Amino acid sequence: LDAIFHHAPSLMFIKSTDLRYQMVNPKFLELLGKTEEEVLGQDDFVVFSPEDAKDIRRTDQMVTQKRMPLQVELSFNTKLGRRHFLSNKFPLFNEDGEVYGVGGITTDITDKVAAEAEAKITNMVFEAAAEAELVMSDSGKVITNSSFTRITGYPNDHAVSFALSLLHDHPEIEIELRKSGRWQGESTRRRANGENLPIWVSISLVEDINNQKSYIAVFSDISNLKEAEQKLEKLAHYDNLTGLPNRTLFYDRFDSALARSARNNTQTGLLFVDIDRFKLINDSYGHDIGDQILIDAANRITHHIRPGDTVCRLGGDEFTVILADLDRPGRVQNIARRIHSELRKPYKIGNKEIISSASIGIAIYPDDGNSVHLLLKHADTAMYHIKERGRNDIMFFDKTLNAEAEARIALEESLRSAIKSDELFLVFQPRFHITAQRILSVEALIRWRHPEKGMIPPSDFIPLAEESGMVVELGQMVLRKACERARIWNRLSETPVPVSVNLSTRQLHDPDLLSDIQTTLNTTGLPPSLLELEITETMVIEDMDTVIEKLNAIREMGVNLSVDDFGSGYSSLIYLKRLPVSTVKIDRSFVEDVPGDADDENLIQAIISMSHTLNLNVVAEGVETLEQLEFLRNNDCDEIQGYLLAKPDSAEKVEELLLQVTSTSSMDSPRIHKL
Ligand code: C2E
Ligand code: CA
Ligand code: CA
């Protein structure tokens, strides 16, 4: 290097960080016609004309600021007149990696032919001076600098095998060197201690004046850069909580899965997994537990897929699973089933056991669509459909679902306005003493008379209202109307008849429920003992402790509680024991098949006797025949409700019935006469 410095035909210099000359070679002084004393310690505005100095200064600053080598063409005045130069500038690093100056090799390229040869030498020296690590001549001689050992951990004599392994792993290097004499790219090597070593490599083939060929390989350790890159990549493409690919990466992966399927003539399945009632769990147990459940759910889902498949978290409690390149579509259903049953297992978090389930909508390429967007939409539609039907299932997309989805949105819209206008009203269905001689209470049931569609049953719009949250507002309205009506009836009659109102899940979990009930009782003037609220087991099971607390508070207000549809859900009598309820209503589905169906007969008998042990009043719902009534009577059921004795009817009709049945012991209702 020393020889090159003294005899090189290029100008060479070293400047400090404040861009004053520290060292220049004889050629530099000669061409500018200056002495060392005139240059060293001075900056470019002293050495060059102001215009030329400005260019030189600007490019020097780029090197110190970016800490990167720079190749620029510059022109400046010399002793030989104005000349054109190719200048290679590079930062000089000290041991700690700090820049302590700028080095430069500036070659006169005014004369192109001379420049060609010189540039090569320049290049060689430049590369060697910057972060060059390895120079290998054709004859096999290898020179490395100390950075080689610092970075790789290997002694210098490993340089050859290091270089050869690099060439071996990247056959493209040789091809490119032969073609253009230069190759740049990334590679991953290993450090002596076994760690991965990501490097940026730049190899040039140079020929010196004597036609001696050498390879100059410059490589830099880019592990810090890689780490930063990976972090960024993780942030941009992966979900922080579960570590699963996020929505962005999902689109990417799904897109390539579809492309692959198209090429291979295979199918790709998309599962849209939604954790049922997650919001409720989150709201009642807190976000930490909600997070735990999401992580657990993510693990459970991931457990069931092949390596080529992808599980993503779209956000919230929504996951997708891409089942790529299927030759057997049956696999989709199997996996969906397995994931579904896996997500029904209780989540054990701390000493809590939380029960949940999942709804999984499925769309398959190419049958259900050929774009990412369409398939996602269709899987979502199928998922939504499950939710509507009461959650906790798997379902394949089907073209008819689209129409249903549109109809559902339209229905939701009209329900919104129905709440405001007068399309919603209540009907009432009495509950009778088992002897059918007396009406013990009246249940309020909502009705919707749609201006065009006619009557829409509550089973069609309550779940919709539940899903959208409208059910809370709707429930408040039902509660108010029912209480108002009960108040009127109880002014008319001497025997008070309580009214019962169905609560929905959302309503039960609504933080304002207690105050709503209190306000309604206050404004209507209905005694709390004349109000009964019906809840189902499923509503309770999700967050037992909180719900029980709430139910106790309602009970303390003097309001009665009953369990509706008993037997259709978890049917746990142990739960019943913990609930402050006074009445159990046996689900209509069991009453339907008695007498005759031995299983249902046994079940009803068991429910009645267990309930009596717990001091609970038992009501059988949906009693349509005398035989059913007979059976229930023989088995000590307390009350009955059903079409046999009274269908749900308008307030006025029920009022007539109330007056008849409660004021006269002779009951002249024709239906009751038959008994
Ligand atoms: P539910 O609370 O179990 O109400 C009993 C349902 O069975 C009513 O249907 C009633 O008309 C019907 N039913 C009564 N006796 C018989 C019978 O002998 N045979 C047959 N086949 N059916 C009988 P409806 O009114 O269509 O209500 C369906 C469900 O909608 C209710 O089931 C309840 O869960 C819900 N619902 C109704 N009104 C409201 C409300 O105001 N708020 C809430 N949250 N839900 C409501
Ligand atoms: Ca009910
Ligand atoms: Ca019921």
PDB file of N, CA and C in Angstrom, residues 329-415:
ATOM      1  N   PRO A 329     -60.407 -33.125  -0.718  1.00  0.00           N
ATOM      2  CA  PRO A 329     -61.133 -32.049  -0.030  1.00  0.00           C
ATOM      3  C   PRO A 329     -61.717 -32.515   1.308  1.00  0.00           C
ATOM      4  N   GLY A 330     -61.828 -33.821   1.510  1.00  0.00           N
ATOM      5  CA  GLY A 330     -62.371 -34.330   2.763  1.00  0.00           C
ATOM      6  C   GLY A 330     -61.566 -33.869   3.965  1.00  0.00           C
ATOM      7  N   ARG A 331     -60.287 -33.579   3.710  1.00  0.00           N
ATOM      8  CA  ARG A 331     -59.413 -33.157   4.783  1.00  0.00           C
ATOM      9  C   ARG A 331     -59.898 -31.857   5.438  1.00  0.00           C
ATOM     10  N   VAL A 332     -60.488 -30.992   4.640  1.00  0.00           N
ATOM     11  CA  VAL A 332     -60.943 -29.705   5.178  1.00  0.00           C
ATOM     12  C   VAL A 332     -61.924 -29.932   6.309  1.00  0.00           C
ATOM     13  N   GLN A 333     -62.877 -30.805   6.028  1.00  0.00           N
ATOM     14  CA  GLN A 333     -63.899 -31.054   7.032  1.00  0.00           C
ATOM     15  C   GLN A 333     -63.300 -31.692   8.282  1.00  0.00           C
ATOM     16  N   ASN A 334     -62.393 -32.644   8.067  1.00  0.00           N
ATOM     17  CA  ASN A 334     -61.749 -33.296   9.212  1.00  0.00           C
ATOM     18  C   ASN A 334     -61.040 -32.299  10.102  1.00  0.00           C
ATOM     19  N   ILE A 335     -60.264 -31.444   9.449  1.00  0.00           N
ATOM     20  CA  ILE A 335     -59.498 -30.486  10.237  1.00  0.00           C
ATOM     21  C   ILE A 335     -60.424 -29.497  10.934  1.00  0.00           C
ATOM     22  N   ALA A 336     -61.429 -29.044  10.211  1.00  0.00           N
ATOM     23  CA  ALA A 336     -62.378 -28.101  10.809  1.00  0.00           C
ATOM     24  C   ALA A 336     -63.033 -28.742  12.036  1.00  0.00           C
ATOM     25  N   ARG A 337     -63.427 -29.997  11.885  1.00  0.00           N
ATOM     26  CA  ARG A 337     -64.045 -30.716  13.010  1.00  0.00           C
ATOM     27  C   ARG A 337     -63.106 -30.765  14.199  1.00  0.00           C
ATOM     28  N   ARG A 338     -61.846 -31.132  13.894  1.00  0.00           N
ATOM     29  CA  ARG A 338     -60.895 -31.301  14.995  1.00  0.00           C
ATOM     30  C   ARG A 338     -60.641 -29.976  15.704  1.00  0.00           C
ATOM     31  N   ILE A 339     -60.472 -28.925  14.912  1.00  0.00           N
ATOM     32  CA  ILE A 339     -60.249 -27.609  15.522  1.00  0.00           C
ATOM     33  C   ILE A 339     -61.474 -27.216  16.340  1.00  0.00           C
ATOM     34  N   HIS A 340     -62.620 -27.471  15.775  1.00  0.00           N
ATOM     35  CA  HIS A 340     -63.853 -27.108  16.466  1.00  0.00           C
ATOM     36  C   HIS A 340     -63.965 -27.808  17.814  1.00  0.00           C
ATOM     37  N   SER A 341     -63.679 -29.121  17.835  1.00  0.00           N
ATOM     38  CA  SER A 341     -63.842 -29.816  19.111  1.00  0.00           C
ATOM     39  C   SER A 341     -62.734 -29.425  20.082  1.00  0.00           C
ATOM     40  N   GLU A 342     -61.567 -29.109  19.530  1.00  0.00           N
ATOM     41  CA  GLU A 342     -60.473 -28.658  20.383  1.00  0.00           C
ATOM     42  C   GLU A 342     -60.837 -27.344  21.091  1.00  0.00           C
ATOM     43  N   LEU A 343     -61.533 -26.475  20.383  1.00  0.00           N
ATOM     44  CA  LEU A 343     -61.861 -25.164  20.946  1.00  0.00           C
ATOM     45  C   LEU A 343     -63.073 -25.219  21.886  1.00  0.00           C
ATOM     46  N   ARG A 344     -63.667 -26.383  21.985  1.00  0.00           N
ATOM     47  CA  ARG A 344     -64.782 -26.513  22.931  1.00  0.00           C
ATOM     48  C   ARG A 344     -64.303 -26.954  24.300  1.00  0.00           C
ATOM     49  N   LYS A 345     -63.053 -27.415  24.348  1.00  0.00           N
ATOM     50  CA  LYS A 345     -62.535 -27.827  25.655  1.00  0.00           C
ATOM     51  C   LYS A 345     -62.372 -26.592  26.528  1.00  0.00           C
ATOM     52  N   PRO A 346     -62.661 -26.733  27.812  1.00  0.00           N
ATOM     53  CA  PRO A 346     -62.579 -25.558  28.690  1.00  0.00           C
ATOM     54  C   PRO A 346     -61.152 -25.004  28.734  1.00  0.00           C
ATOM     55  N   TYR A 347     -61.046 -23.695  28.888  1.00  0.00           N
ATOM     56  CA  TYR A 347     -59.747 -23.053  29.034  1.00  0.00           C
ATOM     57  C   TYR A 347     -59.435 -22.989  30.519  1.00  0.00           C
ATOM     58  N   LYS A 348     -58.284 -23.540  30.877  1.00  0.00           N
ATOM     59  CA  LYS A 348     -57.903 -23.481  32.293  1.00  0.00           C
ATOM     60  C   LYS A 348     -56.933 -22.324  32.455  1.00  0.00           C
ATOM     61  N   ILE A 349     -57.398 -21.305  33.156  1.00  0.00           N
ATOM     62  CA  ILE A 349     -56.532 -20.151  33.335  1.00  0.00           C
ATOM     63  C   ILE A 349     -56.495 -19.816  34.814  1.00  0.00           C
ATOM     64  N   GLY A 350     -55.327 -19.992  35.391  1.00  0.00           N
ATOM     65  CA  GLY A 350     -55.206 -19.854  36.831  1.00  0.00           C
ATOM     66  C   GLY A 350     -56.089 -20.913  37.458  1.00  0.00           C
ATOM     67  N   ASN A 351     -56.956 -20.512  38.377  1.00  0.00           N
ATOM     68  CA  ASN A 351     -57.846 -21.513  38.953  1.00  0.00           C
ATOM     69  C   ASN A 351     -59.241 -21.435  38.327  1.00  0.00           C
ATOM     70  N   LYS A 352     -59.314 -20.699  37.223  1.00  0.00           N
ATOM     71  CA  LYS A 352     -60.601 -20.571  36.537  1.00  0.00           C
ATOM     72  C   LYS A 352     -60.705 -21.580  35.404  1.00  0.00           C
ATOM     73  N   GLU A 353     -61.927 -22.010  35.149  1.00  0.00           N
ATOM     74  CA  GLU A 353     -62.186 -22.825  33.972  1.00  0.00           C
ATOM     75  C   GLU A 353     -63.199 -22.074  33.145  1.00  0.00           C
ATOM     76  N   ILE A 354     -62.804 -21.708  31.937  1.00  0.00           N
ATOM     77  CA  ILE A 354     -63.713 -20.916  31.128  1.00  0.00           C
ATOM     78  C   ILE A 354     -64.176 -21.741  29.944  1.00  0.00           C
ATOM     79  N   ILE A 355     -65.484 -21.788  29.794  1.00  0.00           N
ATOM     80  CA  ILE A 355     -66.032 -22.598  28.713  1.00  0.00           C
ATOM     81  C   ILE A 355     -66.323 -21.699  27.517  1.00  0.00           C
ATOM     82  N   SER A 356     -65.874 -22.135  26.359  1.00  0.00           N
ATOM     83  CA  SER A 356     -66.204 -21.388  25.153  1.00  0.00           C
ATOM     84  C   SER A 356     -66.396 -22.390  24.033  1.00  0.00           C
ATOM     85  N   SER A 357     -66.601 -21.878  22.852  1.00  0.00           N
ATOM     86  CA  SER A 357     -66.730 -22.753  21.689  1.00  0.00           C
ATOM     87  C   SER A 357     -66.331 -21.905  20.500  1.00  0.00           C
ATOM     88  N   ALA A 358     -66.440 -22.471  19.299  1.00  0.00           N
ATOM     89  CA  ALA A 358     -66.049 -21.702  18.128  1.00  0.00           C
ATOM     90  C   ALA A 358     -67.026 -21.952  16.994  1.00  0.00           C
ATOM     91  N   SER A 359     -67.110 -20.966  16.110  1.00  0.00           N
ATOM     92  CA  SER A 359     -67.893 -21.119  14.901  1.00  0.00           C
ATOM     93  C   SER A 359     -66.914 -21.052  13.732  1.00  0.00           C
ATOM     94  N   ILE A 360     -66.971 -22.053  12.868  1.00  0.00           N
ATOM     95  CA  ILE A 360     -65.995 -22.124  11.775  1.00  0.00           C
ATOM     96  C   ILE A 360     -66.698 -22.148  10.423  1.00  0.00           C
ATOM     97  N   GLY A 361     -66.515 -21.083   9.666  1.00  0.00           N
ATOM     98  CA  GLY A 361     -67.061 -21.016   8.315  1.00  0.00           C
ATOM     99  C   GLY A 361     -65.990 -21.466   7.332  1.00  0.00           C
ATOM    100  N   ILE A 362     -66.406 -22.170   6.284  1.00  0.00           N
ATOM    101  CA  ILE A 362     -65.426 -22.741   5.361  1.00  0.00           C
ATOM    102  C   ILE A 362     -65.747 -22.362   3.917  1.00  0.00           C
ATOM    103  N   ALA A 363     -64.729 -21.929   3.183  1.00  0.00           N
ATOM    104  CA  ALA A 363     -64.895 -21.702   1.746  1.00  0.00           C
ATOM    105  C   ALA A 363     -63.761 -22.424   1.039  1.00  0.00           C
ATOM    106  N   ILE A 364     -64.048 -22.921  -0.148  1.00  0.00           N
ATOM    107  CA  ILE A 364     -63.048 -23.710  -0.861  1.00  0.00           C
ATOM    108  C   ILE A 364     -62.811 -23.172  -2.266  1.00  0.00           C
ATOM    109  N   TYR A 365     -61.528 -22.989  -2.563  1.00  0.00           N
ATOM    110  CA  TYR A 365     -61.119 -22.609  -3.911  1.00  0.00           C
ATOM    111  C   TYR A 365     -61.041 -23.875  -4.745  1.00  0.00           C
ATOM    112  N   PRO A 366     -61.499 -23.917  -5.966  1.00  0.00           N
ATOM    113  CA  PRO A 366     -62.107 -22.806  -6.710  1.00  0.00           C
ATOM    114  C   PRO A 366     -63.638 -22.777  -6.647  1.00  0.00           C
ATOM    115  N   ASP A 367     -64.246 -23.771  -5.992  1.00  0.00           N
ATOM    116  CA  ASP A 367     -65.713 -23.869  -6.031  1.00  0.00           C
ATOM    117  C   ASP A 367     -66.422 -22.630  -5.493  1.00  0.00           C
ATOM    118  N   ASP A 368     -65.923 -22.074  -4.409  1.00  0.00           N
ATOM    119  CA  ASP A 368     -66.639 -20.978  -3.750  1.00  0.00           C
ATOM    120  C   ASP A 368     -66.094 -19.605  -4.114  1.00  0.00           C
ATOM    121  N   GLY A 369     -65.192 -19.554  -5.083  1.00  0.00           N
ATOM    122  CA  GLY A 369     -64.654 -18.261  -5.471  1.00  0.00           C
ATOM    123  C   GLY A 369     -63.218 -18.432  -5.909  1.00  0.00           C
ATOM    124  N   ASN A 370     -62.699 -17.443  -6.653  1.00  0.00           N
ATOM    125  CA  ASN A 370     -61.331 -17.593  -7.138  1.00  0.00           C
ATOM    126  C   ASN A 370     -60.437 -16.447  -6.715  1.00  0.00           C
ATOM    127  N   SER A 371     -60.927 -15.620  -5.800  1.00  0.00           N
ATOM    128  CA  SER A 371     -60.047 -14.550  -5.330  1.00  0.00           C
ATOM    129  C   SER A 371     -59.988 -14.584  -3.807  1.00  0.00           C
ATOM    130  N   VAL A 372     -58.899 -14.033  -3.313  1.00  0.00           N
ATOM    131  CA  VAL A 372     -58.705 -13.951  -1.876  1.00  0.00           C
ATOM    132  C   VAL A 372     -59.902 -13.271  -1.220  1.00  0.00           C
ATOM    133  N   HIS A 373     -60.271 -12.168  -1.825  1.00  0.00           N
ATOM    134  CA  HIS A 373     -61.337 -11.351  -1.263  1.00  0.00           C
ATOM    135  C   HIS A 373     -62.658 -12.122  -1.177  1.00  0.00           C
ATOM    136  N   LEU A 374     -63.010 -12.762  -2.270  1.00  0.00           N
ATOM    137  CA  LEU A 374     -64.294 -13.453  -2.362  1.00  0.00           C
ATOM    138  C   LEU A 374     -64.347 -14.649  -1.406  1.00  0.00           C
ATOM    139  N   LEU A 375     -63.259 -15.399  -1.373  1.00  0.00           N
ATOM    140  CA  LEU A 375     -63.240 -16.590  -0.517  1.00  0.00           C
ATOM    141  C   LEU A 375     -63.321 -16.201   0.958  1.00  0.00           C
ATOM    142  N   LEU A 376     -62.619 -15.127   1.289  1.00  0.00           N
ATOM    143  CA  LEU A 376     -62.661 -14.670   2.675  1.00  0.00           C
ATOM    144  C   LEU A 376     -64.075 -14.236   3.035  1.00  0.00           C
ATOM    145  N   LYS A 377     -64.679 -13.530   2.117  1.00  0.00           N
ATOM    146  CA  LYS A 377     -66.037 -13.051   2.352  1.00  0.00           C
ATOM    147  C   LYS A 377     -66.998 -14.237   2.525  1.00  0.00           C
ATOM    148  N   HIS A 378     -66.803 -15.246   1.699  1.00  0.00           N
ATOM    149  CA  HIS A 378     -67.713 -16.383   1.750  1.00  0.00           C
ATOM    150  C   HIS A 378     -67.512 -17.238   3.010  1.00  0.00           C
ATOM    151  N   ALA A 379     -66.265 -17.396   3.408  1.00  0.00           N
ATOM    152  CA  ALA A 379     -66.017 -18.138   4.652  1.00  0.00           C
ATOM    153  C   ALA A 379     -66.620 -17.363   5.825  1.00  0.00           C
ATOM    154  N   ASP A 380     -66.503 -16.053   5.760  1.00  0.00           N
ATOM    155  CA  ASP A 380     -67.068 -15.189   6.790  1.00  0.00           C
ATOM    156  C   ASP A 380     -68.595 -15.316   6.822  1.00  0.00           C
ATOM    157  N   THR A 381     -69.181 -15.340   5.636  1.00  0.00           N
ATOM    158  CA  THR A 381     -70.641 -15.478   5.549  1.00  0.00           C
ATOM    159  C   THR A 381     -71.090 -16.789   6.196  1.00  0.00           C
ATOM    160  N   ALA A 382     -70.377 -17.866   5.891  1.00  0.00           N
ATOM    161  CA  ALA A 382     -70.733 -19.167   6.466  1.00  0.00           C
ATOM    162  C   ALA A 382     -70.604 -19.110   7.990  1.00  0.00           C
ATOM    163  N   MET A 383     -69.527 -18.456   8.452  1.00  0.00           N
ATOM    164  CA  MET A 383     -69.312 -18.336   9.889  1.00  0.00           C
ATOM    165  C   MET A 383     -70.461 -17.558  10.531  1.00  0.00           C
ATOM    166  N   TYR A 384     -70.822 -16.481   9.875  1.00  0.00           N
ATOM    167  CA  TYR A 384     -71.888 -15.644  10.414  1.00  0.00           C
ATOM    168  C   TYR A 384     -73.191 -16.422  10.523  1.00  0.00           C
ATOM    169  N   HIS A 385     -73.383 -17.272   9.542  1.00  0.00           N
ATOM    170  CA  HIS A 385     -74.592 -18.064   9.508  1.00  0.00           C
ATOM    171  C   HIS A 385     -74.695 -18.985  10.720  1.00  0.00           C
ATOM    172  N   ILE A 386     -73.551 -19.519  11.110  1.00  0.00           N
ATOM    173  CA  ILE A 386     -73.536 -20.377  12.296  1.00  0.00           C
ATOM    174  C   ILE A 386     -73.926 -19.550  13.524  1.00  0.00           C
ATOM    175  N   LYS A 387     -73.356 -18.361  13.602  1.00  0.00           N
ATOM    176  CA  LYS A 387     -73.635 -17.487  14.746  1.00  0.00           C
ATOM    177  C   LYS A 387     -75.140 -17.256  14.856  1.00  0.00           C
ATOM    178  N   GLU A 388     -75.730 -17.047  13.706  1.00  0.00           N
ATOM    179  CA  GLU A 388     -77.152 -16.772  13.682  1.00  0.00           C
ATOM    180  C   GLU A 388     -77.954 -17.946  14.205  1.00  0.00           C
ATOM    181  N   ARG A 389     -77.458 -19.134  13.897  1.00  0.00           N
ATOM    182  CA  ARG A 389     -78.195 -20.324  14.314  1.00  0.00           C
ATOM    183  C   ARG A 389     -77.821 -20.749  15.714  1.00  0.00           C
ATOM    184  N   GLY A 390     -77.113 -19.919  16.424  1.00  0.00           N
ATOM    185  CA  GLY A 390     -76.820 -20.260  17.806  1.00  0.00           C
ATOM    186  C   GLY A 390     -75.388 -20.670  18.045  1.00  0.00           C
ATOM    187  N   ARG A 391     -74.477 -20.397  17.097  1.00  0.00           N
ATOM    188  CA  ARG A 391     -73.039 -20.595  17.283  1.00  0.00           C
ATOM    189  C   ARG A 391     -72.618 -22.053  17.398  1.00  0.00           C
ATOM    190  N   ASN A 392     -71.265 -22.182  17.629  1.00  0.00           N
ATOM    191  CA  ASN A 392     -70.716 -23.483  18.003  1.00  0.00           C
ATOM    192  C   ASN A 392     -70.949 -24.571  16.961  1.00  0.00           C
ATOM    193  N   ASP A 393     -70.431 -24.370  15.767  1.00  0.00           N
ATOM    194  CA  ASP A 393     -70.608 -25.373  14.720  1.00  0.00           C
ATOM    195  C   ASP A 393     -69.595 -25.102  13.607  1.00  0.00           C
ATOM    196  N   ILE A 394     -69.571 -25.997  12.603  1.00  0.00           N
ATOM    197  CA  ILE A 394     -68.815 -25.686  11.409  1.00  0.00           C
ATOM    198  C   ILE A 394     -69.786 -25.653  10.239  1.00  0.00           C
ATOM    199  N   MET A 395     -69.474 -24.883   9.226  1.00  0.00           N
ATOM    200  CA  MET A 395     -70.386 -24.812   8.089  1.00  0.00           C
ATOM    201  C   MET A 395     -69.642 -24.437   6.820  1.00  0.00           C
ATOM    202  N   PHE A 396     -69.974 -25.166   5.742  1.00  0.00           N
ATOM    203  CA  PHE A 396     -69.402 -24.850   4.448  1.00  0.00           C
ATOM    204  C   PHE A 396     -70.206 -23.732   3.795  1.00  0.00           C
ATOM    205  N   PHE A 397     -69.512 -22.883   3.072  1.00  0.00           N
ATOM    206  CA  PHE A 397     -70.219 -21.845   2.331  1.00  0.00           C
ATOM    207  C   PHE A 397     -71.087 -22.503   1.269  1.00  0.00           C
ATOM    208  N   ASP A 398     -72.185 -21.868   1.007  1.00  0.00           N
ATOM    209  CA  ASP A 398     -73.127 -22.409   0.044  1.00  0.00           C
ATOM    210  C   ASP A 398     -73.732 -21.178  -0.619  1.00  0.00           C
ATOM    211  N   LYS A 399     -73.935 -21.257  -1.929  1.00  0.00           N
ATOM    212  CA  LYS A 399     -74.356 -20.052  -2.648  1.00  0.00           C
ATOM    213  C   LYS A 399     -75.616 -19.437  -2.049  1.00  0.00           C
ATOM    214  N   THR A 400     -76.493 -20.291  -1.501  1.00  0.00           N
ATOM    215  CA  THR A 400     -77.729 -19.755  -0.936  1.00  0.00           C
ATOM    216  C   THR A 400     -77.454 -18.859   0.265  1.00  0.00           C
ATOM    217  N   LEU A 401     -76.272 -19.060   0.882  1.00  0.00           N
ATOM    218  CA  LEU A 401     -75.961 -18.249   2.057  1.00  0.00           C
ATOM    219  C   LEU A 401     -75.817 -16.774   1.706  1.00  0.00           C
ATOM    220  N   ASN A 402     -75.328 -16.537   0.505  1.00  0.00           N
ATOM    221  CA  ASN A 402     -75.152 -15.153   0.075  1.00  0.00           C
ATOM    222  C   ASN A 402     -76.449 -14.386   0.110  1.00  0.00           C
ATOM    223  N   ALA A 403     -77.457 -15.015  -0.473  1.00  0.00           N
ATOM    224  CA  ALA A 403     -78.773 -14.391  -0.500  1.00  0.00           C
ATOM    225  C   ALA A 403     -79.262 -14.177   0.926  1.00  0.00           C
ATOM    226  N   GLU A 404     -79.013 -15.190   1.765  1.00  0.00           N
ATOM    227  CA  GLU A 404     -79.461 -15.075   3.152  1.00  0.00           C
ATOM    228  C   GLU A 404     -78.736 -13.955   3.871  1.00  0.00           C
ATOM    229  N   ALA A 405     -77.447 -13.829   3.565  1.00  0.00           N
ATOM    230  CA  ALA A 405     -76.670 -12.784   4.214  1.00  0.00           C
ATOM    231  C   ALA A 405     -77.217 -11.412   3.855  1.00  0.00           C
ATOM    232  N   GLU A 406     -77.570 -11.259   2.588  1.00  0.00           N
ATOM    233  CA  GLU A 406     -78.122  -9.972   2.171  1.00  0.00           C
ATOM    234  C   GLU A 406     -79.458  -9.701   2.844  1.00  0.00           C
ATOM    235  N   ALA A 407     -80.263 -10.761   2.895  1.00  0.00           N
ATOM    236  CA  ALA A 407     -81.566 -10.624   3.537  1.00  0.00           C
ATOM    237  C   ALA A 407     -81.393 -10.264   5.013  1.00  0.00           C
ATOM    238  N   ARG A 408     -80.365 -10.835   5.613  1.00  0.00           N
ATOM    239  CA  ARG A 408     -80.139 -10.591   7.031  1.00  0.00           C
ATOM    240  C   ARG A 408     -79.794  -9.125   7.291  1.00  0.00           C
ATOM    241  N   ILE A 409     -78.951  -8.598   6.405  1.00  0.00           N
ATOM    242  CA  ILE A 409     -78.567  -7.199   6.568  1.00  0.00           C
ATOM    243  C   ILE A 409     -79.792  -6.298   6.409  1.00  0.00           C
ATOM    244  N   ALA A 410     -80.623  -6.646   5.429  1.00  0.00           N
ATOM    245  CA  ALA A 410     -81.840  -5.862   5.202  1.00  0.00           C
ATOM    246  C   ALA A 410     -82.743  -5.938   6.429  1.00  0.00           C
ATOM    247  N   LEU A 411     -82.832  -7.153   6.998  1.00  0.00           N
ATOM    248  CA  LEU A 411     -83.692  -7.354   8.163  1.00  0.00           C
ATOM    249  C   LEU A 411     -83.184  -6.546   9.352  1.00  0.00           C
ATOM    250  N   GLU A 412     -81.864  -6.539   9.498  1.00  0.00           N
ATOM    251  CA  GLU A 412     -81.274  -5.803  10.606  1.00  0.00           C
ATOM    252  C   GLU A 412     -81.618  -4.319  10.488  1.00  0.00           C
ATOM    253  N   GLU A 413     -81.524  -3.830   9.257  1.00  0.00           N
ATOM    254  CA  GLU A 413     -81.876  -2.433   9.001  1.00  0.00           C
ATOM    255  C   GLU A 413     -83.316  -2.151   9.400  1.00  0.00           C
ATOM    256  N   SER A 414     -84.216  -3.043   8.958  1.00  0.00           N
ATOM    257  CA  SER A 414     -85.625  -2.744   9.234  1.00  0.00           C
ATOM    258  C   SER A 414     -85.950  -2.943  10.717  1.00  0.00           C
ATOM    259  N   LEU A 415     -85.182  -3.822  11.378  1.00  0.00           N
ATOM    260  CA  LEU A 415     -85.433  -3.983  12.814  1.00  0.00           C
ATOM    261  C   LEU A 415     -85.077  -2.695  13.562  1.00  0.00           C
TER     262      LEU A 415
END
